[in-house]
Amino acid sequence: MSFVRNRLPAIVTLVIVIAFGLFGGLLATRVGLLTVPSAIGAPYGLPGLRVVPLGETGWLTWADSVAALVLVLVVYRSVRGFWGTWGAFVLGSLVAGLLRAVVLSQVAGAGFGGYLGYLVGGLIAGLLWGIALGWLPALASLPRRTAGRLPAGLDSMG
């Protein structure tokens, strides 16, 4: 039980990236403004953890899944409080955005200017999604109180 309680922010992050893997395409088509970053090469959201490829993307799915696992790993390694976990989520989403940008620029065969554009787009998208969703794992990192116990684990009755 303590493993789940101590690593709850990483579990919440894993649920988020699985949700982006399952429903990310639906999210991008339903919210039209999310397709605008994709039009300029920036990712439309956080990387999704998928088991099967989406369409004919092939190994791009694996690159997206690796970026999602990097995000989960960065949050897993964070053992700080609310703000530290939020910062770890933002950092993980920045790193995931950079990984996705590198892969997308290689697939597109972009030149130096395009490569820089992909990197900037990946950084901005990662930063925005990290700030927007980082509070969810951060809430999971808040300490819990148990009734009738002191923080040291001693019984309050004596």
Coordinates of C-alpha atoms in Angstrom, one line a residue:
M1 CA 0.0 0.0 0.0
S2 CA 2.8 2.4 0.7
F3 CA 4.3 1.9 -2.7
V4 CA 1.0 3.0 -4.3
R5 CA 0.7 5.9 -1.9
N6 CA 4.3 7.0 -2.4
R7 CA 4.2 6.7 -6.2
L8 CA 0.7 8.0 -6.7
P9 CA 1.9 11.0 -8.8
A10 CA 3.6 8.6 -11.3
I11 CA 0.5 6.5 -11.4
V12 CA -1.7 9.6 -12.1
T13 CA 0.8 10.6 -14.8
L14 CA 0.6 7.1 -16.3
V15 CA -3.2 7.4 -16.4
I16 CA -2.8 10.8 -18.2
V17 CA -0.5 9.5 -20.9
I18 CA -2.7 6.4 -21.4
A19 CA -5.7 8.7 -21.8
F20 CA -3.8 10.7 -24.4
G21 CA -2.9 7.5 -26.2
L22 CA -6.5 6.3 -26.2
F23 CA -8.4 9.6 -26.7
G24 CA -5.7 12.0 -28.1
G25 CA -7.0 11.8 -31.7
L26 CA -10.5 12.4 -30.5
L27 CA -9.4 15.3 -28.5
A28 CA -7.6 16.9 -31.4
T29 CA -10.5 16.5 -33.7
R30 CA -13.2 17.7 -31.2
V31 CA -11.2 20.7 -30.1
G32 CA -10.4 22.4 -33.3
L33 CA -7.8 24.8 -31.9
L34 CA -5.6 21.8 -31.0
T35 CA -5.1 21.0 -34.7
V36 CA -3.3 24.4 -35.2
P37 CA -0.1 23.3 -33.4
S38 CA -0.1 20.1 -35.5
A39 CA -0.3 22.2 -38.7
I40 CA 3.0 23.9 -37.9
G41 CA 4.7 20.7 -36.6
A42 CA 4.2 21.1 -32.9
P43 CA 2.6 18.3 -30.9
Y44 CA -1.1 18.8 -30.2
G45 CA -0.8 17.4 -26.7
L46 CA 1.2 15.2 -24.3
P47 CA 2.6 12.0 -25.8
G48 CA 0.3 9.1 -25.6
L49 CA 1.1 5.6 -24.5
R50 CA -0.3 3.3 -27.1
V51 CA 0.0 -0.4 -27.6
V52 CA -0.9 -0.5 -31.2
P53 CA 0.1 2.1 -33.9
L54 CA -2.4 4.8 -34.9
G55 CA -3.0 4.4 -38.6
E56 CA 0.2 3.9 -40.6
T57 CA 2.5 5.7 -38.2
G58 CA 4.5 2.6 -37.5
W59 CA 7.6 3.4 -35.4
L60 CA 6.4 6.9 -34.7
T61 CA 4.0 5.3 -32.2
W62 CA 6.9 3.8 -30.4
A63 CA 8.7 7.1 -30.3
D64 CA 5.6 8.7 -28.8
S65 CA 5.3 5.9 -26.3
V66 CA 9.0 6.3 -25.3
A67 CA 8.4 10.0 -24.7
A68 CA 5.3 9.2 -22.6
L69 CA 7.4 6.7 -20.5
V70 CA 10.1 9.4 -20.1
L71 CA 7.4 11.8 -18.7
V72 CA 6.2 9.1 -16.2
L73 CA 9.8 8.3 -15.2
V74 CA 10.6 11.9 -14.5
V75 CA 7.6 12.2 -12.3
Y76 CA 8.3 8.9 -10.6
R77 CA 11.8 10.1 -9.7
S78 CA 10.4 13.2 -8.1
V79 CA 9.8 12.8 -4.3
R80 CA 9.2 16.4 -3.5
G81 CA 6.0 18.1 -2.5
F82 CA 3.2 19.7 -4.5
W83 CA 5.4 22.3 -6.3
G84 CA 8.3 19.9 -6.9
T85 CA 6.0 17.3 -8.5
W86 CA 4.3 20.0 -10.6
G87 CA 7.8 21.2 -11.7
A88 CA 8.8 17.6 -12.4
F89 CA 5.8 17.1 -14.6
V90 CA 6.6 20.3 -16.5
L91 CA 10.2 19.2 -16.9
G92 CA 9.1 15.8 -18.1
S93 CA 6.6 17.2 -20.6
L94 CA 9.4 19.5 -21.9
V95 CA 11.7 16.6 -22.4
A96 CA 8.9 14.5 -24.0
G97 CA 8.1 17.4 -26.3
L98 CA 11.8 17.7 -27.3
L99 CA 12.0 14.0 -28.0
R100 CA 8.9 14.1 -30.2
A101 CA 10.2 17.2 -32.0
V102 CA 13.4 15.4 -32.9
V103 CA 11.6 12.4 -34.2
L104 CA 9.1 14.5 -36.2
S105 CA 11.9 16.6 -37.7
Q106 CA 13.7 13.5 -38.8
V107 CA 10.6 12.0 -40.4
A108 CA 9.8 15.3 -42.2
G109 CA 13.4 15.6 -43.4
A110 CA 13.5 19.2 -42.2
G111 CA 16.5 21.4 -42.7
F112 CA 18.1 23.4 -40.0
G113 CA 15.4 26.1 -39.8
G114 CA 12.7 23.5 -39.8
Y115 CA 14.5 21.5 -37.1
L116 CA 14.7 24.6 -34.9
G117 CA 11.0 25.2 -35.6
Y118 CA 10.1 21.7 -34.5
L119 CA 12.2 22.1 -31.3
V120 CA 10.7 25.4 -30.4
G121 CA 7.2 24.1 -31.1
G122 CA 7.9 21.0 -29.0
L123 CA 9.2 23.1 -26.1
I124 CA 6.2 25.5 -26.2
A125 CA 3.7 22.7 -26.4
G126 CA 5.4 20.7 -23.6
L127 CA 5.6 23.7 -21.4
L128 CA 1.9 24.6 -21.9
W129 CA 0.6 21.1 -21.4
G130 CA 2.9 20.6 -18.4
I131 CA 1.6 23.7 -16.7
A132 CA -2.0 22.9 -17.6
L133 CA -2.0 19.3 -16.4
G134 CA 0.8 19.3 -13.8
W135 CA -1.5 20.0 -11.0
L136 CA -3.1 16.6 -11.2
P137 CA 0.0 14.6 -10.2
A138 CA 0.9 17.4 -7.9
L139 CA -2.3 16.9 -6.0
A140 CA -1.6 13.2 -5.7
S141 CA 1.7 14.1 -4.0
L142 CA 0.1 16.0 -1.1
P143 CA 0.6 14.3 2.3
R144 CA -2.3 12.3 3.8
R145 CA -3.5 12.5 7.3
T146 CA -4.7 9.5 9.2
A147 CA -7.2 9.7 12.0
G148 CA -5.8 9.1 15.5
R149 CA -2.1 9.0 14.5
L150 CA 0.7 11.3 14.9
P151 CA 3.1 12.0 12.0
A152 CA 5.7 9.7 13.6
G153 CA 3.3 6.8 13.5
L154 CA 2.7 6.8 17.2
D155 CA -0.7 6.3 18.6
S156 CA -2.2 9.5 20.0
M157 CA -3.7 7.7 23.0
G158 CA -0.5 7.0 24.7

